[in-house]
XYZ file of C-alpha atoms in Angstrom:
342
model
C -5.338 110.677 -141.126
C -4.887 113.075 -138.235
C -2.649 115.933 -139.273
C -0.027 117.237 -136.856
C 1.773 120.544 -136.494
C 4.296 120.640 -133.642
C 5.693 123.665 -131.883
C 4.414 126.437 -134.122
C 4.429 129.849 -132.524
C 1.129 131.706 -132.722
C 0.052 135.120 -131.482
C -3.262 134.363 -129.783
C -3.901 136.735 -126.880
C -0.220 136.400 -125.905
C -0.441 132.618 -125.882
C 1.891 130.409 -127.882
C 0.819 127.283 -129.696
C 2.863 124.243 -128.670
C 0.859 121.503 -130.344
C -1.938 121.317 -132.865
C -3.779 118.161 -133.934
C -6.744 117.686 -136.252
C -8.768 114.567 -135.428
C -9.136 112.163 -138.337
C -12.419 111.315 -140.052
C -12.535 107.970 -138.280
C -12.043 109.394 -134.798
C -14.526 107.937 -132.298
C -15.528 110.279 -129.440
C -12.637 110.304 -126.942
C -11.825 112.426 -123.888
C -9.390 115.147 -124.869
C -6.903 114.160 -122.132
C -6.774 110.599 -123.493
C -6.636 111.922 -127.059
C -3.592 114.089 -126.286
C -1.798 111.253 -124.506
C -1.802 109.396 -127.842
C -0.077 112.285 -129.564
C 2.278 114.050 -127.170
C 5.402 112.076 -126.408
C 6.334 111.786 -122.696
C 3.119 113.534 -121.609
C 1.244 112.190 -118.574
C -2.487 112.350 -118.056
C -1.980 114.427 -114.886
C 0.004 117.054 -116.821
C -2.610 117.199 -119.565
C -5.431 117.514 -117.029
C -3.545 120.294 -115.247
C -3.038 122.097 -118.563
C -6.774 121.840 -119.225
C -7.528 123.110 -115.714
C -5.274 126.095 -116.404
C -7.186 126.826 -119.612
C -4.413 125.779 -121.992
C -6.291 123.091 -123.941
C -8.419 124.448 -126.778
C -10.728 122.697 -129.234
C -11.933 124.615 -132.283
C -10.546 127.829 -130.734
C -12.458 127.438 -127.465
C -11.104 126.417 -124.044
C -12.302 122.961 -122.993
C -12.116 120.816 -119.876
C -10.242 117.517 -119.791
C -13.483 115.521 -120.126
C -14.369 117.117 -123.471
C -15.019 114.405 -126.092
C -12.930 114.914 -129.227
C -14.841 114.178 -132.456
C -13.828 113.749 -136.091
C -12.564 117.019 -137.566
C -11.937 118.734 -134.225
C -8.857 120.951 -134.102
C -7.120 120.418 -130.752
C -4.480 122.875 -129.567
C -2.280 123.168 -126.503
C -1.412 126.809 -125.780
C 0.899 128.238 -123.115
C 2.006 131.698 -122.040
C 5.642 130.973 -122.931
C 7.057 130.094 -126.359
C 7.857 126.422 -127.054
C 11.200 125.450 -125.575
C 12.673 124.887 -129.019
C 12.288 128.645 -129.566
C 14.295 129.299 -126.414
C 17.577 127.878 -127.717
C 20.344 128.072 -125.130
C 23.980 127.774 -126.243
C 25.743 124.926 -124.416
C 29.430 124.077 -124.408
C 29.054 120.493 -125.606
C 32.012 118.950 -127.467
C 31.413 118.181 -131.131
C 33.122 115.483 -133.179
C 33.776 117.555 -136.302
C 34.820 115.442 -139.283
C 35.124 118.359 -141.732
C 34.683 122.129 -141.594
C 35.061 125.153 -143.846
C 33.387 128.572 -144.063
C 30.314 127.109 -145.761
C 29.474 123.906 -143.880
C 30.611 121.315 -141.409
C 30.119 117.579 -141.047
C 29.716 116.174 -137.544
C 29.707 112.623 -136.226
C 26.815 112.518 -133.747
C 27.094 110.063 -130.852
C 24.183 107.801 -129.935
C 22.085 109.327 -127.169
C 22.343 112.918 -128.399
C 19.087 114.498 -129.573
C 19.514 116.546 -132.755
C 17.173 119.416 -131.904
C 15.221 120.516 -128.811
C 11.677 119.239 -128.505
C 9.198 117.894 -126.007
C 11.160 116.344 -123.127
C 14.580 117.257 -124.565
C 15.300 120.947 -124.115
C 19.042 120.839 -123.511
C 22.074 118.769 -124.411
C 21.061 118.648 -128.066
C 23.185 119.039 -131.169
C 21.623 122.450 -131.841
C 22.490 123.634 -128.324
C 26.091 122.703 -129.115
C 26.070 124.235 -132.600
C 24.813 127.657 -131.501
C 27.518 127.722 -128.805
C 30.329 126.932 -131.238
C 29.068 128.866 -134.286
C 27.449 132.278 -134.658
C 24.700 133.248 -137.067
C 23.808 129.819 -138.386
C 20.964 130.018 -140.926
C 17.640 128.521 -139.910
C 15.581 126.019 -141.854
C 11.800 126.187 -142.316
C 11.351 124.853 -138.772
C 13.634 127.536 -137.296
C 16.347 124.979 -136.515
C 19.823 126.513 -136.989
C 22.033 124.819 -139.576
C 19.993 121.633 -139.890
C 19.647 120.191 -143.368
C 18.632 116.706 -142.203
C 18.477 114.781 -138.934
C 18.974 111.360 -137.421
C 17.261 109.808 -134.404
C 18.525 110.277 -130.856
C 19.809 106.708 -130.503
C 21.218 106.491 -134.022
C 24.856 107.461 -134.356
C 26.621 108.938 -137.354
C 27.192 111.701 -139.865
C 25.237 114.932 -140.353
C 25.997 117.939 -142.559
C 25.349 121.390 -141.075
C 24.966 124.535 -143.203
C 26.706 127.751 -142.156
C 25.134 130.030 -144.762
C 21.685 130.570 -146.275
C 23.044 129.600 -149.713
C 24.498 126.359 -148.369
C 21.250 125.580 -146.549
C 19.196 125.984 -149.725
C 21.682 124.120 -151.938
C 22.056 121.149 -149.601
C 18.329 120.959 -148.877
C 17.674 120.764 -152.643
C 20.155 117.889 -152.983
C 18.341 115.941 -150.278
C 14.980 116.759 -151.876
C 16.201 115.780 -155.347
C 17.614 112.493 -153.941
C 21.116 113.259 -155.214
C 22.832 113.045 -151.816
C 24.349 109.769 -150.638
C 23.352 108.350 -147.258
C 24.425 104.880 -146.240
C 23.543 103.342 -142.879
C 24.754 100.130 -141.279
C 22.113 98.174 -139.373
C 21.971 94.912 -137.468
C 18.534 93.363 -137.940
C 16.697 90.357 -136.571
C 16.490 87.269 -138.760
C 18.276 85.955 -141.839
C 17.545 88.407 -144.669
C 16.768 86.072 -147.544
C 17.742 88.196 -150.560
C 21.322 89.450 -150.873
C 19.974 92.857 -151.848
C 16.688 94.551 -152.558
C 14.599 97.712 -152.552
C 11.806 98.497 -150.107
C 9.081 100.831 -151.365
C 6.182 101.923 -149.202
C 4.775 105.244 -148.045
C 5.632 106.108 -144.446
C 3.334 108.073 -142.133
C 2.204 108.131 -138.515
C 0.878 104.858 -137.174
C -2.847 105.520 -136.561
C -2.824 103.087 -133.633
C 0.369 104.372 -131.994
C 1.277 107.973 -132.755
C 4.823 107.529 -131.445
C 5.543 105.028 -134.216
C 5.714 105.428 -137.968
C 3.942 102.963 -140.256
C 4.166 101.700 -143.841
C 1.143 102.308 -146.075
C 1.923 100.069 -149.074
C -1.181 101.131 -150.985
C -0.136 104.780 -150.786
C -3.322 105.734 -148.920
C -1.362 107.767 -146.394
C 2.138 108.994 -145.594
C 4.887 110.074 -147.984
C 6.886 108.139 -150.555
C 9.803 106.236 -149.024
C 12.463 104.145 -150.774
C 15.258 102.172 -149.080
C 17.870 100.069 -150.874
C 19.460 97.342 -148.752
C 22.350 94.931 -149.200
C 23.401 92.059 -146.944
C 26.921 92.529 -145.589
C 27.143 89.528 -143.277
C 24.833 86.756 -142.124
C 25.245 86.033 -138.426
C 22.711 83.292 -137.753
C 19.689 84.819 -136.083
C 20.676 88.365 -137.099
C 21.967 89.971 -140.307
C 24.286 92.923 -140.848
C 22.965 95.086 -143.674
C 23.822 98.269 -145.536
C 20.856 100.574 -146.178
C 20.987 103.421 -148.689
C 18.280 106.047 -148.448
C 16.663 107.442 -151.570
C 14.219 109.405 -149.401
C 14.575 110.580 -145.793
C 11.408 109.901 -143.825
C 11.202 109.749 -140.024
C 12.394 106.329 -138.784
C 12.601 105.196 -142.430
C 15.098 102.342 -142.079
C 13.615 101.204 -138.781
C 10.106 101.070 -140.234
C 11.007 99.640 -143.643
C 13.126 96.831 -142.194
C 10.345 95.931 -139.768
C 7.902 95.977 -142.686
C 9.866 93.212 -144.468
C 10.108 91.194 -141.252
C 13.545 92.269 -140.041
C 13.178 94.685 -137.130
C 16.385 96.375 -136.005
C 18.189 94.684 -133.143
C 17.267 96.294 -129.797
C 14.927 98.856 -131.378
C 12.639 99.332 -128.386
C 10.042 101.474 -130.162
C 9.447 98.848 -132.840
C 9.737 95.702 -130.731
C 13.346 94.788 -131.507
C 14.253 94.757 -127.818
C 12.640 91.304 -127.521
C 14.068 88.002 -128.741
C 12.554 87.796 -132.209
C 14.575 84.906 -133.671
C 16.475 82.008 -132.207
C 16.163 79.125 -129.781
C 14.394 78.657 -126.472
C 17.602 77.671 -124.665
C 18.358 79.599 -121.484
C 21.965 80.122 -122.605
C 20.771 81.774 -125.804
C 18.434 84.055 -123.859
C 21.332 85.063 -121.610
C 23.517 85.705 -124.668
C 20.904 88.007 -126.267
C 20.290 89.901 -123.019
C 24.032 90.430 -122.739
C 24.095 91.732 -126.330
C 21.259 94.130 -125.434
C 23.330 95.434 -122.501
C 26.355 95.948 -124.722
C 24.255 97.887 -127.249
C 21.442 99.596 -125.288
C 19.906 101.218 -128.386
C 18.796 100.343 -131.901
C 21.661 98.933 -133.992
C 21.831 101.734 -136.557
C 24.722 103.956 -137.652
C 24.805 106.647 -140.351
C 28.146 105.565 -141.797
C 28.537 107.386 -145.118
C 27.434 110.820 -146.290
C 27.974 112.263 -149.750
C 26.915 115.538 -151.408
C 28.131 118.260 -153.765
C 29.774 121.239 -152.067
C 27.376 124.209 -152.448
C 30.149 126.640 -153.464
C 33.045 124.691 -155.010
C 30.891 122.116 -156.782
C 33.259 119.411 -155.528
C 31.838 115.976 -154.750
C 32.258 115.439 -150.994
C 32.105 112.007 -149.398
C 32.640 111.164 -145.745
C 32.893 107.826 -144.021
C 32.759 107.076 -140.294
C 33.760 104.165 -138.108
C 31.000 102.051 -136.587
C 30.878 102.992 -132.859
C 32.358 100.698 -130.249
C 29.030 99.624 -128.719
C 27.723 98.458 -132.082
C 31.046 96.886 -133.082
C 31.130 94.908 -129.835
C 27.578 93.682 -130.366
C 28.336 92.618 -133.960
C 31.444 90.778 -132.805
C 29.438 88.917 -130.170
C 26.997 87.705 -132.829
C 29.904 86.853 -135.143
C 31.464 84.637 -132.487
C 28.105 83.097 -131.641
C 27.475 82.275 -135.312
C 30.927 80.672 -135.618
C 30.214 78.492 -132.590
C 27.649 76.625 -134.703
C 24.457 77.888 -133.056
């Protein structure tokens, strides 16, 4: 398994570490520019080659050219003269849909399309940019991200709790770690989910063949423990509406676990759900699905319910949110299609 550390600041002759990767034991010799393209999202080979030309690509603490062959165990770093953009947080006056707020925390309903925190390719317009504009002195988590206790993907909509104090940050983080928080998502998935309810268990880690995807390791040989409980809400022919409750919170957990059991999320481009995975070969059906993709141009996933204990009052807090219009419209289209008799 290749280990990854993203965006860690390092004092190295006034250079700052932006990425660090350790090549896995099974790594065949591979040009460092090609190697980095497998790891750095949105990076182009030209940009990587230019970085190497400028002396910013290091292997085992030595500058290398772009044709250097990475071998098993090599430590590859990308260093620049400026700090990573996520350390250059700029307040931005972006409206927030605040569901609840007091002096200790707030709960926001994040729209689809908004990135939670700055990172490679997304340095502005994020939830954190908005938070640091609207609120002063938010505590930072271990990754120096103000207020963030947990996160959801860019194209997933729904509820997030934000801590305003160090005490709240620690208390809420412990609840998520101890699996005592409640997180329910609504997802539209491909296929007819056979069982009315079930539990998916399988470690989740980086996909060794595609570093931009996560992958299930059922034998526990890699990744971290991941548990998802699902329940069928409505069967709509070639798709199923399900409720997913998270016991753990791994990257892309629901998206990866549902794909693992053969039910990729509808229009989840990264995991292949943006293709017709179930149904007929009729042209009319193809047109219907393409229209549904246009209505919902993202994965069909919404963080609907969030529950936790208030860090100060000890009160049980529970918030519920409405499924966004794009997802509602898509569900309704499938509902009508199912009623028409397929």
